[in-house]
mmCIF file of C-alpha atoms in Angstrom:
data_model
loop_
_atom_site.group_PDB
_atom_site.id
_atom_site.type_symbol
_atom_site.label_atom_id
_atom_site.label_comp_id
_atom_site.label_asym_id
_atom_site.label_seq_id
_atom_site.Cartn_x
_atom_site.Cartn_y
_atom_site.Cartn_z
ATOM 1 C CA MET A 1 109.631 77.535 122.450
ATOM 2 C CA SER A 2 106.195 77.143 120.840
ATOM 3 C CA GLN A 3 105.750 77.049 117.099
ATOM 4 C CA SER A 4 105.572 80.511 115.575
ATOM 5 C CA LYS A 5 102.253 81.627 114.114
ATOM 6 C CA THR A 6 102.030 83.038 110.596
ATOM 7 C CA TYR A 7 99.981 86.078 109.625
ATOM 8 C CA LEU A 8 99.058 87.367 106.176
ATOM 9 C CA ILE A 9 99.432 91.139 105.865
ATOM 10 C CA THR A 10 98.240 92.990 102.782
ATOM 11 C CA GLY A 11 99.367 96.466 101.825
ATOM 12 C CA ALA A 12 102.589 95.674 103.690
ATOM 13 C CA SER A 13 105.087 97.854 101.817
ATOM 14 C CA SER A 14 104.092 101.119 103.533
ATOM 15 C CA GLY A 15 101.836 102.793 106.050
ATOM 16 C CA LEU A 16 99.806 100.806 108.525
ATOM 17 C CA GLY A 17 100.435 97.460 106.827
ATOM 18 C CA HIS A 18 104.185 97.935 107.096
ATOM 19 C CA ALA A 19 103.912 99.015 110.738
ATOM 20 C CA VAL A 20 101.784 95.976 111.614
ATOM 21 C CA ALA A 21 104.294 93.677 109.911
ATOM 22 C CA GLN A 22 107.158 95.209 111.878
ATOM 23 C CA ARG A 23 105.282 94.822 115.161
ATOM 24 C CA ILE A 24 104.446 91.171 114.512
ATOM 25 C CA LEU A 25 108.060 90.479 113.590
ATOM 26 C CA LEU A 26 109.222 92.036 116.867
ATOM 27 C CA ASN A 27 107.103 89.361 118.580
ATOM 28 C CA ASN A 28 109.068 86.697 116.661
ATOM 29 C CA GLU A 29 106.007 85.644 114.666
ATOM 30 C CA LYS A 30 106.065 84.793 110.955
ATOM 31 C CA VAL A 31 104.496 86.970 108.285
ATOM 32 C CA PHE A 32 103.473 86.479 104.682
ATOM 33 C CA LEU A 33 103.527 89.959 103.188
ATOM 34 C CA VAL A 34 101.698 91.183 100.106
ATOM 35 C CA ALA A 35 102.057 94.485 98.280
ATOM 36 C CA ARG A 36 102.598 95.846 94.800
ATOM 37 C CA ARG A 37 106.115 97.101 95.550
ATOM 38 C CA ALA A 38 108.902 94.749 96.628
ATOM 39 C CA ASP A 39 111.509 97.146 98.064
ATOM 40 C CA GLU A 40 110.218 97.353 101.646
ATOM 41 C CA LEU A 41 109.194 93.694 101.635
ATOM 42 C CA GLU A 42 112.720 92.687 100.630
ATOM 43 C CA ALA A 43 114.151 94.867 103.404
ATOM 44 C CA LEU A 44 111.983 93.107 105.989
ATOM 45 C CA GLN A 45 112.970 89.719 104.596
ATOM 46 C CA ASP A 46 116.647 90.690 104.800
ATOM 47 C CA ALA A 47 116.188 91.766 108.429
ATOM 48 C CA TYR A 48 114.112 88.678 109.405
ATOM 49 C CA PRO A 49 115.022 85.945 106.885
ATOM 50 C CA SER A 50 113.453 83.077 108.827
ATOM 51 C CA LEU A 51 110.226 84.951 109.570
ATOM 52 C CA VAL A 52 109.308 86.726 106.315
ATOM 53 C CA ARG A 53 107.902 85.445 103.060
ATOM 54 C CA TYR A 54 106.347 87.775 100.548
ATOM 55 C CA ARG A 55 104.592 88.060 97.229
ATOM 56 C CA THR A 56 104.236 91.152 95.084
ATOM 57 C CA GLY A 57 101.176 91.720 92.969
ATOM 58 C CA ASP A 58 97.896 93.511 92.513
ATOM 59 C CA LEU A 59 95.181 92.369 94.897
ATOM 60 C CA THR A 60 92.505 93.755 92.590
ATOM 61 C CA ASP A 61 93.532 91.045 90.104
ATOM 62 C CA SER A 62 91.346 88.020 90.804
ATOM 63 C CA ALA A 63 93.899 85.584 89.355
ATOM 64 C CA PHE A 64 96.581 86.998 91.650
ATOM 65 C CA ILE A 65 94.444 86.256 94.707
ATOM 66 C CA ASP A 66 93.862 82.690 93.487
ATOM 67 C CA GLU A 67 97.628 82.191 93.113
ATOM 68 C CA LEU A 68 98.390 83.883 96.427
ATOM 69 C CA VAL A 69 96.077 81.629 98.411
ATOM 70 C CA THR A 70 97.804 78.511 97.063
ATOM 71 C CA GLU A 71 101.143 79.852 98.368
ATOM 72 C CA LEU A 72 99.983 80.679 101.887
ATOM 73 C CA PRO A 73 101.464 78.596 104.680
ATOM 74 C CA HIS A 74 99.241 76.246 106.643
ATOM 75 C CA PRO A 75 98.093 76.797 109.239
ATOM 76 C CA LEU A 76 97.569 80.531 108.873
ATOM 77 C CA ALA A 77 96.761 82.221 112.191
ATOM 78 C CA GLY A 78 95.201 85.349 110.769
ATOM 79 C CA ALA A 79 95.128 88.071 108.164
ATOM 80 C CA PHE A 80 95.386 91.844 108.315
ATOM 81 C CA ILE A 81 93.310 93.041 105.341
ATOM 82 C CA ASN A 82 94.585 96.480 104.434
ATOM 83 C CA ALA A 83 95.147 98.684 101.379
ATOM 84 C CA GLY A 84 95.035 102.261 100.234
ATOM 85 C CA GLY A 85 91.868 103.954 99.167
ATOM 86 C CA PRO A 86 90.325 105.371 96.030
ATOM 87 C CA PRO A 87 91.085 108.852 94.729
ATOM 88 C CA ALA A 88 89.500 111.908 96.280
ATOM 89 C CA GLY A 89 86.461 113.506 94.720
ATOM 90 C CA ARG A 90 83.047 114.923 95.432
ATOM 91 C CA LEU A 91 80.112 112.631 94.603
ATOM 92 C CA GLU A 92 78.821 114.915 91.855
ATOM 93 C CA GLU A 93 82.226 114.810 90.128
ATOM 94 C CA LEU A 94 82.587 111.016 90.028
ATOM 95 C CA SER A 95 81.948 108.948 86.904
ATOM 96 C CA MET A 96 80.590 105.412 86.876
ATOM 97 C CA ALA A 97 84.087 104.286 85.849
ATOM 98 C CA ASP A 98 85.391 105.887 89.063
ATOM 99 C CA TRP A 99 82.800 103.909 91.053
ATOM 100 C CA ASP A 100 83.677 100.646 89.288
ATOM 101 C CA ALA A 101 87.404 101.095 89.936
ATOM 102 C CA ALA A 102 86.769 102.039 93.568
ATOM 103 C CA TYR A 103 84.601 98.942 94.078
ATOM 104 C CA GLN A 104 87.516 96.802 92.856
ATOM 105 C CA LEU A 105 89.941 98.627 95.158
ATOM 106 C CA VAL A 106 87.862 98.833 98.331
ATOM 107 C CA ILE A 107 85.491 95.850 98.266
ATOM 108 C CA ARG A 108 85.823 93.123 95.653
ATOM 109 C CA TRP A 109 89.306 91.787 96.399
ATOM 110 C CA LYS A 110 88.638 91.763 100.139
ATOM 111 C CA VAL A 111 85.500 89.677 99.663
ATOM 112 C CA GLN A 112 87.290 87.251 97.327
ATOM 113 C CA LEU A 113 90.254 86.850 99.680
ATOM 114 C CA THR A 114 87.963 86.368 102.680
ATOM 115 C CA GLN A 115 85.941 83.720 100.852
ATOM 116 C CA GLN A 116 89.150 81.816 100.175
ATOM 117 C CA LEU A 117 90.584 82.199 103.691
ATOM 118 C CA LEU A 118 87.468 81.103 105.580
ATOM 119 C CA PRO A 119 87.675 77.421 104.576
ATOM 120 C CA MET A 120 91.332 77.371 105.675
ATOM 121 C CA PHE A 121 90.434 78.819 109.048
ATOM 122 C CA LYS A 122 87.548 76.408 109.487
ATOM 123 C CA GLU A 123 89.783 73.462 108.630
ATOM 124 C CA ASN A 124 92.332 74.655 111.203
ATOM 125 C CA GLN A 125 89.560 75.480 113.680
ATOM 126 C CA TYR A 126 91.297 78.806 114.148
ATOM 127 C CA GLY A 127 91.856 82.048 112.286
ATOM 128 C CA ARG A 128 91.424 85.760 112.724
ATOM 129 C CA LEU A 129 90.573 88.460 110.202
ATOM 130 C CA LEU A 130 91.276 92.110 110.909
ATOM 131 C CA PHE A 131 90.056 94.661 108.361
ATOM 132 C CA SER A 132 91.576 98.128 108.300
ATOM 133 C CA GLU A 133 89.234 100.632 106.700
ATOM 134 C CA SER A 134 89.096 104.360 107.473
ATOM 135 C CA THR A 135 87.938 106.940 109.944
ATOM 136 C CA SER A 136 85.267 107.652 107.332
ATOM 137 C CA VAL A 137 83.279 104.714 108.742
ATOM 138 C CA THR A 138 82.508 106.903 111.757
ATOM 139 C CA ARG A 139 81.924 110.161 109.866
ATOM 140 C CA PRO A 140 82.280 111.258 106.251
ATOM 141 C CA VAL A 141 85.592 112.843 105.297
ATOM 142 C CA GLU A 142 85.298 115.877 103.049
ATOM 143 C CA ASN A 143 86.053 115.230 99.367
ATOM 144 C CA LEU A 144 86.276 111.434 99.812
ATOM 145 C CA GLY A 145 82.915 110.394 98.357
ATOM 146 C CA LEU A 146 84.077 107.021 97.094
ATOM 147 C CA SER A 147 85.891 106.052 100.271
ATOM 148 C CA ASN A 148 83.107 107.305 102.544
ATOM 149 C CA SER A 149 80.511 105.254 100.656
ATOM 150 C CA LEU A 150 82.329 102.013 99.922
ATOM 151 C CA ARG A 151 84.104 101.611 103.248
ATOM 152 C CA MET A 152 80.702 101.655 104.938
ATOM 153 C CA ALA A 153 79.736 98.772 102.633
ATOM 154 C CA MET A 154 82.776 96.870 103.929
ATOM 155 C CA VAL A 155 81.638 97.499 107.496
ATOM 156 C CA GLY A 156 78.261 95.977 106.597
ATOM 157 C CA TYR A 157 79.990 93.005 104.986
ATOM 158 C CA VAL A 158 82.210 92.352 108.011
ATOM 159 C CA LYS A 159 79.354 92.729 110.508
ATOM 160 C CA THR A 160 77.273 90.268 108.498
ATOM 161 C CA LEU A 161 80.218 87.873 108.201
ATOM 162 C CA VAL A 162 80.746 87.934 111.968
ATOM 163 C CA GLN A 163 77.059 87.302 112.614
ATOM 164 C CA GLU A 164 76.891 84.426 110.130
ATOM 165 C CA GLN A 165 80.046 82.788 111.482
ATOM 166 C CA ALA A 166 78.831 83.109 115.077
ATOM 167 C CA ASN A 167 75.488 81.552 114.144
ATOM 168 C CA SER A 168 77.150 78.630 112.344
ATOM 169 C CA ALA A 169 79.485 77.769 115.228
#
């Protein structure tokens, strides 16, 4: 049997991140899971002890990302970049503090993690990034001003990243 690939999955304790982790594990591939809560991550590790490693922490904490990257297995085949969104609110109701917190939650950590994963992927000459955002990238969702705005910024970031990587290959 060929060597199992390893995938990083963020936001893995619930929702889409948890479902993606379960699906990858059913394919007998390894996962490195990240989330703030450990309960569901521990359950997956108990069910698949040879395939699951995990780390709990806050991805909006820059130091946590630095530590996380040093613990990732090499080679890493890919990453599923996923997390919840900012609180609901109409644009006229949002403070600048709301915007700053939402930037940390929706954009900043993803850019930092991507910047640290890219050299690993280039060294391995392989790696895939999959970003999960929101249906709001196709049309605004009522009362989700922060998410509607900042997730579109992530789409611009990813499109630019793809173009730059294609042009440098």
